[in-house]
mmCIF file of C-alpha atoms in Angstrom:
data_model
loop_
_atom_site.group_PDB
_atom_site.id
_atom_site.type_symbol
_atom_site.label_atom_id
_atom_site.label_comp_id
_atom_site.label_asym_id
_atom_site.label_seq_id
_atom_site.Cartn_x
_atom_site.Cartn_y
_atom_site.Cartn_z
ATOM 1 C CA UNK I 28 22.123 -9.372 16.702
ATOM 2 C CA UNK I 29 21.809 -5.594 16.268
ATOM 3 C CA UNK I 30 18.010 -5.719 16.249
ATOM 4 C CA UNK I 31 18.033 -7.836 19.388
ATOM 5 C CA UNK I 32 20.310 -5.317 21.141
ATOM 6 C CA UNK I 33 18.056 -2.414 20.179
ATOM 7 C CA UNK I 34 14.896 -4.246 21.271
ATOM 8 C CA UNK I 35 16.599 -5.082 24.567
ATOM 9 C CA UNK I 36 17.452 -1.411 25.076
ATOM 10 C CA UNK I 37 13.874 -0.314 24.357
ATOM 11 C CA UNK I 38 12.508 -2.871 26.813
ATOM 12 C CA UNK I 39 14.996 -1.876 29.521
ATOM 13 C CA UNK I 40 14.162 1.824 29.164
ATOM 14 C CA UNK I 41 10.476 1.111 29.753
ATOM 15 C CA UNK I 42 11.103 -0.606 33.075
ATOM 16 C CA UNK I 43 11.477 0.889 36.540
ATOM 17 C CA UNK I 44 14.522 -1.229 37.319
ATOM 18 C CA UNK I 45 17.399 0.899 38.647
ATOM 19 C CA UNK I 46 19.743 -0.996 36.320
ATOM 20 C CA UNK I 47 17.777 -0.099 33.215
ATOM 21 C CA UNK I 48 20.144 2.618 32.005
ATOM 22 C CA UNK I 49 23.133 0.313 32.340
ATOM 23 C CA UNK I 50 21.278 -2.221 30.198
ATOM 24 C CA UNK I 51 20.462 0.474 27.635
ATOM 25 C CA UNK I 52 24.120 1.512 27.485
ATOM 26 C CA UNK I 53 25.269 -2.086 27.153
ATOM 27 C CA UNK I 54 22.752 -2.693 24.373
ATOM 28 C CA UNK I 55 23.727 0.427 22.434
ATOM 29 C CA UNK I 56 27.387 -0.472 22.772
ATOM 30 C CA UNK I 57 26.528 -3.769 21.086
ATOM 31 C CA UNK I 58 25.263 -2.001 17.977
ATOM 32 C CA UNK I 59 27.569 -1.515 15.004
ATOM 33 C CA UNK I 60 28.449 2.020 13.912
ATOM 34 C CA UNK I 61 26.349 1.532 10.768
ATOM 35 C CA UNK I 62 23.387 0.562 12.929
ATOM 36 C CA UNK I 63 23.847 3.563 15.219
ATOM 37 C CA UNK I 64 24.277 6.155 12.475
ATOM 38 C CA UNK I 65 21.201 8.396 12.160
ATOM 39 C CA UNK I 66 19.174 5.977 14.317
ATOM 40 C CA UNK I 67 16.392 8.021 15.914
ATOM 41 C CA UNK I 68 15.386 5.277 18.348
ATOM 42 C CA UNK I 69 18.962 4.894 19.557
ATOM 43 C CA UNK I 70 19.221 8.675 19.909
ATOM 44 C CA UNK I 71 16.034 8.876 21.985
ATOM 45 C CA UNK I 72 17.339 6.160 24.289
ATOM 46 C CA UNK I 73 20.733 7.839 24.608
ATOM 47 C CA UNK I 74 19.160 11.185 25.488
ATOM 48 C CA UNK I 75 17.086 9.512 28.202
ATOM 49 C CA UNK I 76 20.245 8.113 29.747
ATOM 50 C CA UNK I 77 21.885 11.526 29.467
ATOM 51 C CA UNK I 78 19.068 13.201 31.391
ATOM 52 C CA UNK I 79 18.159 10.465 33.880
ATOM 53 C CA UNK I 80 21.244 8.316 34.419
ATOM 54 C CA UNK I 81 23.812 8.727 37.167
ATOM 55 C CA UNK I 82 27.140 10.385 36.439
ATOM 56 C CA UNK I 83 28.932 7.190 35.412
ATOM 57 C CA UNK I 84 26.089 6.254 33.072
ATOM 58 C CA UNK I 85 26.034 9.748 31.594
ATOM 59 C CA UNK I 86 29.779 9.557 31.023
ATOM 60 C CA UNK I 87 29.445 6.240 29.181
ATOM 61 C CA UNK I 88 26.556 7.379 27.009
ATOM 62 C CA UNK I 89 28.500 10.525 26.119
ATOM 63 C CA UNK I 90 31.005 8.259 24.341
ATOM 64 C CA UNK I 91 28.237 6.684 22.262
ATOM 65 C CA UNK I 92 26.250 9.750 21.188
ATOM 66 C CA UNK I 93 28.843 11.069 18.680
ATOM 67 C CA UNK I 94 28.571 7.731 16.845
ATOM 68 C CA UNK I 95 24.926 8.539 16.111
ATOM 69 C CA UNK I 96 26.067 11.221 13.698
ATOM 70 C CA UNK I 97 24.619 14.619 12.873
ATOM 71 C CA UNK I 98 21.158 13.564 14.018
ATOM 72 C CA UNK I 99 22.399 14.194 17.580
ATOM 73 C CA UNK I 100 23.474 17.796 17.015
ATOM 74 C CA UNK I 101 20.162 19.654 17.327
ATOM 75 C CA UNK I 102 18.967 17.847 20.485
ATOM 76 C CA UNK I 103 22.334 18.565 22.098
ATOM 77 C CA UNK I 104 22.132 22.216 21.075
ATOM 78 C CA UNK I 105 18.648 22.384 22.583
ATOM 79 C CA UNK I 106 20.012 21.058 25.878
ATOM 80 C CA UNK I 107 22.955 23.460 25.912
ATOM 81 C CA UNK I 108 20.798 26.487 25.123
ATOM 82 C CA UNK I 109 18.015 25.734 27.614
ATOM 83 C CA UNK I 110 18.631 27.547 30.929
ATOM 84 C CA UNK I 111 15.930 25.398 32.548
ATOM 85 C CA UNK I 112 17.918 22.202 31.969
ATOM 86 C CA UNK I 113 20.103 20.944 34.801
ATOM 87 C CA UNK I 114 23.533 22.555 34.531
ATOM 88 C CA UNK I 115 25.371 19.223 34.652
ATOM 89 C CA UNK I 116 23.367 18.001 31.650
ATOM 90 C CA UNK I 117 24.327 21.161 29.783
ATOM 91 C CA UNK I 118 27.995 20.582 30.638
ATOM 92 C CA UNK I 119 27.829 17.075 29.207
ATOM 93 C CA UNK I 120 25.993 18.209 26.086
ATOM 94 C CA UNK I 121 28.594 20.919 25.458
ATOM 95 C CA UNK I 122 31.381 18.401 25.901
ATOM 96 C CA UNK I 123 29.770 15.976 23.434
ATOM 97 C CA UNK I 124 29.326 18.750 20.869
ATOM 98 C CA UNK I 125 33.097 18.991 20.661
ATOM 99 C CA UNK I 126 32.926 15.892 18.448
ATOM 100 C CA UNK I 127 31.021 17.784 15.740
ATOM 101 C CA UNK I 128 32.972 20.286 13.611
ATOM 102 C CA UNK I 129 29.862 22.015 12.323
ATOM 103 C CA UNK I 130 29.228 25.759 11.973
ATOM 104 C CA UNK I 131 26.098 25.717 14.134
ATOM 105 C CA UNK I 132 27.975 23.885 16.887
ATOM 106 C CA UNK I 133 30.861 26.348 16.818
ATOM 107 C CA UNK I 134 28.426 29.273 16.921
ATOM 108 C CA UNK I 135 26.613 27.815 19.932
ATOM 109 C CA UNK I 136 29.819 27.108 21.842
ATOM 110 C CA UNK I 137 31.165 30.594 21.160
ATOM 111 C CA UNK I 138 27.838 32.018 22.370
ATOM 112 C CA UNK I 139 28.245 30.136 25.649
ATOM 113 C CA UNK I 140 31.589 31.828 26.182
ATOM 114 C CA UNK I 141 30.171 35.239 25.311
ATOM 115 C CA UNK I 142 27.235 34.984 27.728
ATOM 116 C CA UNK I 143 29.588 33.796 30.491
ATOM 117 C CA UNK I 144 26.670 32.680 32.644
ATOM 118 C CA UNK I 145 28.620 29.870 34.297
ATOM 119 C CA UNK I 146 32.432 29.618 34.451
ATOM 120 C CA UNK I 147 32.442 25.811 34.304
ATOM 121 C CA UNK I 148 30.121 25.737 31.300
ATOM 122 C CA UNK I 149 32.371 28.286 29.583
ATOM 123 C CA UNK I 150 35.414 26.156 30.386
ATOM 124 C CA UNK I 151 33.785 23.088 28.838
ATOM 125 C CA UNK I 152 32.797 25.096 25.769
ATOM 126 C CA UNK I 153 36.427 26.213 25.541
ATOM 127 C CA UNK I 154 37.658 22.609 25.615
ATOM 128 C CA UNK I 155 35.051 21.588 23.040
ATOM 129 C CA UNK I 156 36.128 24.334 20.638
ATOM 130 C CA UNK I 157 39.768 23.364 21.092
ATOM 131 C CA UNK I 158 38.822 19.768 20.284
ATOM 132 C CA UNK I 159 37.029 20.888 17.111
ATOM 133 C CA UNK I 160 40.308 22.504 16.136
ATOM 134 C CA UNK I 161 41.021 24.423 12.948
ATOM 135 C CA UNK I 162 37.369 24.810 11.836
ATOM 136 C CA UNK I 163 36.810 26.883 14.995
ATOM 137 C CA UNK I 164 39.754 29.265 14.527
ATOM 138 C CA UNK I 165 37.888 31.964 12.588
ATOM 139 C CA UNK I 166 34.992 32.158 15.059
ATOM 140 C CA UNK I 167 37.317 32.140 18.059
ATOM 141 C CA UNK I 168 39.451 34.875 16.505
ATOM 142 C CA UNK I 169 36.347 37.062 16.357
ATOM 143 C CA UNK I 170 36.234 36.940 20.160
ATOM 144 C CA UNK I 171 39.703 38.461 20.242
ATOM 145 C CA UNK I 172 38.484 41.406 18.189
ATOM 146 C CA UNK I 173 35.896 42.399 20.778
ATOM 147 C CA UNK I 174 36.408 45.865 22.296
ATOM 148 C CA UNK I 175 38.648 45.705 25.361
ATOM 149 C CA UNK I 176 36.256 46.133 28.261
ATOM 150 C CA UNK I 177 36.072 44.676 31.744
ATOM 151 C CA UNK I 178 33.229 42.489 30.530
ATOM 152 C CA UNK I 179 35.058 41.128 27.485
ATOM 153 C CA UNK I 180 38.420 40.382 29.066
ATOM 154 C CA UNK I 181 37.387 36.928 30.348
ATOM 155 C CA UNK I 182 36.078 36.005 26.897
ATOM 156 C CA UNK I 183 39.286 37.152 25.262
ATOM 157 C CA UNK I 184 41.326 35.067 27.704
ATOM 158 C CA UNK I 185 39.246 31.999 26.862
ATOM 159 C CA UNK I 186 39.646 32.703 23.148
ATOM 160 C CA UNK I 187 43.424 32.924 23.531
ATOM 161 C CA UNK I 188 43.362 29.678 25.507
ATOM 162 C CA UNK I 189 41.416 27.912 22.744
ATOM 163 C CA UNK I 190 43.888 28.991 20.074
ATOM 164 C CA UNK I 191 46.758 27.877 22.299
ATOM 165 C CA UNK I 192 45.222 24.424 22.742
ATOM 166 C CA UNK I 193 44.581 23.908 19.030
ATOM 167 C CA UNK I 194 48.335 24.084 18.346
ATOM 168 C CA UNK I 195 48.093 24.436 14.580
ATOM 169 C CA UNK I 196 50.065 26.783 12.359
ATOM 170 C CA UNK I 197 46.808 28.511 11.398
ATOM 171 C CA UNK I 198 46.670 29.947 14.918
ATOM 172 C CA UNK I 199 49.986 31.789 14.552
ATOM 173 C CA UNK I 200 48.540 34.888 12.873
ATOM 174 C CA UNK I 201 45.744 35.524 15.410
ATOM 175 C CA UNK I 202 48.156 34.837 18.266
ATOM 176 C CA UNK I 203 50.681 37.317 16.883
ATOM 177 C CA UNK I 204 47.950 39.956 16.865
ATOM 178 C CA UNK I 205 47.613 39.754 20.651
ATOM 179 C CA UNK I 206 51.179 39.114 21.790
ATOM 180 C CA UNK I 207 51.294 42.693 23.131
ATOM 181 C CA UNK I 208 47.821 42.599 24.648
ATOM 182 C CA UNK I 209 47.394 44.824 27.734
ATOM 183 C CA UNK I 210 46.225 41.801 29.729
ATOM 184 C CA UNK I 211 49.184 39.884 31.165
ATOM 185 C CA UNK I 212 47.299 36.572 31.275
ATOM 186 C CA UNK I 213 46.678 36.785 27.543
ATOM 187 C CA UNK I 214 50.333 37.662 26.895
ATOM 188 C CA UNK I 215 51.424 34.652 28.943
ATOM 189 C CA UNK I 216 49.078 32.312 27.064
ATOM 190 C CA UNK I 217 50.256 33.662 23.717
ATOM 191 C CA UNK I 218 53.965 33.375 24.521
ATOM 192 C CA UNK I 219 53.523 29.793 25.744
ATOM 193 C CA UNK I 220 51.569 28.885 22.601
ATOM 194 C CA UNK I 221 53.940 30.537 20.125
ATOM 195 C CA UNK I 222 56.831 28.659 21.685
ATOM 196 C CA UNK I 223 55.452 25.509 20.037
ATOM 197 C CA UNK I 224 56.057 26.785 16.505
ATOM 198 C CA UNK I 225 59.290 27.036 14.528
ATOM 199 C CA UNK I 226 58.352 30.183 12.663
ATOM 200 C CA UNK I 227 61.173 32.651 12.019
ATOM 201 C CA UNK I 228 59.024 35.587 13.089
ATOM 202 C CA UNK I 229 58.550 34.232 16.580
ATOM 203 C CA UNK I 230 61.980 34.135 18.335
ATOM 204 C CA UNK I 231 62.603 37.917 18.122
ATOM 205 C CA UNK I 232 59.157 38.519 19.619
ATOM 206 C CA UNK I 233 59.893 36.071 22.430
ATOM 207 C CA UNK I 234 63.209 37.798 23.113
ATOM 208 C CA UNK I 235 61.320 41.070 23.515
ATOM 209 C CA UNK I 236 59.093 39.408 26.123
ATOM 210 C CA UNK I 237 62.113 38.649 28.311
ATOM 211 C CA UNK I 238 61.778 42.224 29.572
ATOM 212 C CA UNK I 239 58.017 42.136 30.064
ATOM 213 C CA UNK I 240 56.987 43.758 33.381
ATOM 214 C CA UNK I 241 55.060 40.626 34.409
ATOM 215 C CA UNK I 242 57.020 37.630 35.711
ATOM 216 C CA UNK I 243 54.719 34.974 34.228
ATOM 217 C CA UNK I 244 55.306 36.410 30.742
ATOM 218 C CA UNK I 245 59.079 36.525 31.233
ATOM 219 C CA UNK I 246 59.098 32.953 32.499
ATOM 220 C CA UNK I 247 57.020 31.752 29.530
ATOM 221 C CA UNK I 248 59.462 33.481 27.169
ATOM 222 C CA UNK I 249 62.434 31.860 28.901
ATOM 223 C CA UNK I 250 60.903 28.391 28.616
ATOM 224 C CA UNK I 251 59.964 28.915 24.967
ATOM 225 C CA UNK I 252 63.372 30.257 23.936
ATOM 226 C CA UNK I 253 65.287 27.574 25.810
ATOM 227 C CA UNK I 254 63.669 25.020 23.491
ATOM 228 C CA UNK I 255 65.010 26.772 20.385
ATOM 229 C CA UNK I 256 68.435 25.178 20.134
ATOM 230 C CA UNK I 257 68.087 25.501 16.355
ATOM 231 C CA UNK I 258 68.503 29.294 16.517
ATOM 232 C CA UNK I 259 70.478 29.550 19.770
ATOM 233 C CA UNK I 260 73.756 30.467 18.117
ATOM 234 C CA UNK I 261 72.266 32.652 15.398
ATOM 235 C CA UNK I 262 70.306 34.773 17.887
ATOM 236 C CA UNK I 263 72.856 34.502 20.720
ATOM 237 C CA UNK I 264 70.132 33.247 23.036
ATOM 238 C CA UNK I 265 72.533 32.608 25.903
ATOM 239 C CA UNK I 266 73.319 36.303 26.192
ATOM 240 C CA UNK I 267 69.640 37.198 26.018
ATOM 241 C CA UNK I 268 68.733 34.670 28.715
ATOM 242 C CA UNK I 269 71.693 35.281 31.028
ATOM 243 C CA UNK I 270 70.245 38.415 32.726
ATOM 244 C CA UNK I 271 67.168 36.405 33.703
ATOM 245 C CA UNK I 272 69.326 34.371 36.091
ATOM 246 C CA UNK I 273 69.228 37.496 38.257
ATOM 247 C CA UNK I 274 65.552 38.296 37.768
ATOM 248 C CA UNK I 275 63.592 39.738 40.692
ATOM 249 C CA UNK I 276 61.276 36.726 40.496
ATOM 250 C CA UNK I 277 62.918 33.512 41.721
ATOM 251 C CA UNK I 278 60.801 31.238 39.505
ATOM 252 C CA UNK I 279 62.076 33.117 36.444
ATOM 253 C CA UNK I 280 65.654 32.609 37.659
ATOM 254 C CA UNK I 281 65.042 28.891 38.150
ATOM 255 C CA UNK I 282 63.409 28.497 34.729
ATOM 256 C CA UNK I 283 66.416 30.231 33.181
ATOM 257 C CA UNK I 284 68.924 28.011 34.972
ATOM 258 C CA UNK I 285 67.120 24.886 33.805
ATOM 259 C CA UNK I 286 66.577 26.283 30.320
ATOM 260 C CA UNK I 287 70.260 26.972 29.704
ATOM 261 C CA UNK I 288 70.932 23.232 29.832
ATOM 262 C CA UNK I 289 68.851 22.766 26.673
ATOM 263 C CA UNK I 290 70.801 25.221 24.525
ATOM 264 C CA UNK I 291 73.904 23.035 24.166
ATOM 265 C CA UNK I 292 76.116 26.117 24.474
ATOM 266 C CA UNK I 293 79.488 25.414 26.162
ATOM 267 C CA UNK I 294 79.437 28.902 27.666
ATOM 268 C CA UNK I 295 76.302 27.944 29.614
ATOM 269 C CA UNK I 296 78.512 25.951 31.995
ATOM 270 C CA UNK I 297 80.564 29.054 32.775
ATOM 271 C CA UNK I 298 77.456 31.125 33.394
ATOM 272 C CA UNK I 299 75.837 28.495 35.617
ATOM 273 C CA UNK I 300 79.073 27.959 37.540
ATOM 274 C CA UNK I 301 79.188 31.657 38.407
ATOM 275 C CA UNK I 302 75.642 31.461 39.761
ATOM 276 C CA UNK I 303 76.360 28.302 41.751
ATOM 277 C CA UNK I 304 79.532 29.752 43.270
ATOM 278 C CA UNK I 305 77.954 33.024 44.376
ATOM 279 C CA UNK I 306 77.176 33.319 48.083
ATOM 280 C CA UNK I 307 74.220 35.550 47.197
ATOM 281 C CA UNK I 308 72.477 32.872 45.135
ATOM 282 C CA UNK I 309 69.317 31.569 46.897
ATOM 283 C CA UNK I 310 69.339 27.872 47.768
ATOM 284 C CA UNK I 311 66.400 27.111 45.458
ATOM 285 C CA UNK I 312 68.262 28.643 42.524
ATOM 286 C CA UNK I 313 71.420 26.734 43.447
ATOM 287 C CA UNK I 314 69.359 23.554 43.385
ATOM 288 C CA UNK I 315 68.100 24.351 39.869
ATOM 289 C CA UNK I 316 71.640 25.203 38.783
ATOM 290 C CA UNK I 317 72.928 21.848 40.034
ATOM 291 C CA UNK I 318 70.195 20.090 38.083
ATOM 292 C CA UNK I 319 71.076 22.035 34.962
ATOM 293 C CA UNK I 320 74.788 21.265 35.199
ATOM 294 C CA UNK I 321 73.927 17.614 35.772
ATOM 295 C CA UNK I 322 71.785 17.574 32.637
ATOM 296 C CA UNK I 323 74.575 19.168 30.613
ATOM 297 C CA UNK I 324 76.828 16.396 31.878
ATOM 298 C CA UNK I 325 80.039 17.496 30.132
ATOM 299 C CA UNK I 326 83.413 17.148 31.877
ATOM 300 C CA UNK I 327 83.408 20.907 32.486
ATOM 301 C CA UNK I 328 79.949 20.729 34.051
ATOM 302 C CA UNK I 329 80.967 17.856 36.321
ATOM 303 C CA UNK I 330 84.124 19.725 37.337
ATOM 304 C CA UNK I 331 81.933 22.665 38.341
ATOM 305 C CA UNK I 332 79.806 20.400 40.499
ATOM 306 C CA UNK I 333 82.866 18.908 42.159
ATOM 307 C CA UNK I 334 84.264 22.373 42.834
ATOM 308 C CA UNK I 335 80.983 23.324 44.474
ATOM 309 C CA UNK I 336 81.026 20.296 46.774
ATOM 310 C CA UNK I 337 82.732 22.025 49.681
ATOM 311 C CA UNK I 338 80.195 24.855 49.725
ATOM 312 C CA UNK I 339 77.053 22.806 48.988
ATOM 313 C CA UNK I 340 74.695 22.336 51.913
ATOM 314 C CA UNK I 341 72.184 19.486 52.367
ATOM 315 C CA UNK I 342 69.247 21.759 51.598
ATOM 316 C CA UNK I 343 70.841 22.941 48.341
ATOM 317 C CA UNK I 344 71.284 19.691 46.417
ATOM 318 C CA UNK I 345 68.225 17.890 45.001
ATOM 319 C CA UNK I 346 67.587 14.585 46.749
ATOM 320 C CA UNK I 347 68.240 11.357 44.825
ATOM 321 C CA UNK I 348 69.223 13.332 41.750
ATOM 322 C CA UNK I 349 72.463 11.441 41.257
ATOM 323 C CA UNK I 350 70.699 8.067 41.019
ATOM 324 C CA UNK I 351 68.831 9.343 37.956
ATOM 325 C CA UNK I 352 71.826 11.005 36.272
ATOM 326 C CA UNK I 353 74.821 8.944 37.321
ATOM 327 C CA UNK I 354 75.537 7.905 33.751
ATOM 328 C CA UNK I 355 76.366 11.534 32.991
ATOM 329 C CA UNK I 356 79.192 11.751 35.504
ATOM 330 C CA UNK I 357 82.733 10.753 34.733
ATOM 331 C CA UNK I 358 84.134 7.575 36.208
ATOM 332 C CA UNK I 359 86.308 7.252 39.306
ATOM 333 C CA UNK I 360 86.726 10.330 41.467
ATOM 334 C CA UNK I 361 84.175 12.365 39.501
ATOM 335 C CA UNK I 362 81.465 9.811 40.177
ATOM 336 C CA UNK I 363 82.356 9.637 43.836
ATOM 337 C CA UNK I 364 82.372 13.404 44.297
ATOM 338 C CA UNK I 365 79.230 14.015 42.273
ATOM 339 C CA UNK I 366 77.425 11.393 44.327
ATOM 340 C CA UNK I 367 78.240 13.387 47.431
ATOM 341 C CA UNK I 368 76.717 16.514 45.906
ATOM 342 C CA UNK I 369 73.552 14.868 44.636
ATOM 343 C CA UNK I 370 72.857 12.729 47.697
ATOM 344 C CA UNK I 371 73.313 15.424 50.339
#
């Protein structure tokens, strides 16, 4: 059956029929992995589809090429490195290379980022390196060590993004090296990434970022710390986060209000109630505060929502929120009153 499929693919490729590449794909899909491995004929056919097929056909063949094994690496590298090749073909080749955790592949993908000739090609190389994962960490870290120049900043951002996407403990050390980077985008990426790890060195560094001059960094730190219920009491996270409810940036305030619900600290209800009751609190922040109190769902939180009913306006309460959280409200009067708040 495998030989028949391969012969059918060869015959289809030699014809002028517009369906020939679909037949080639179908035939190659019929081959077993053992039959595909290191098969030069199958590789030649696949590369023809990659260069001559339409987008859908190219997408399908891109799923097959990695099954051919290491025999596919050099032809793909040739495509990626050839500036005369159509850019879309180079994008696809770079994407496919993400399936091969080989040194020469990593080197080529890093080189694409360094040359920065096309932003989309660099983005695909970034995704491919992230897919390769831990074998790429050392090479990507080298990009972070480049001198800080206007030309290198984009590369360093991409390198930070790759490490963030890999999400492995081996990335912690290189990420820690750039947590205080002068570039705010890099700091934001690093803070978001480090928030995924339960390493004792990280929370104090995230707390320090709550006072970063850039709002995106502060917000990332708030989100990361609000997920650390395990150290909330030990590090008194509520008191560290509380000032961010009054941040100059509204999105930071909202992230803080929502984040406090995750800490499981009874005092969070008191803090959120003060924000909700204040006439100076923006409506968008009141909305986030209502959501947070609803998520907390304790009797004290529900009492706070009921107390706010008389001062809550239709534009303040999130629509249809109650229908999703009604099981959190107390029975009887509490349910009735909370419904009025949430359905305004």
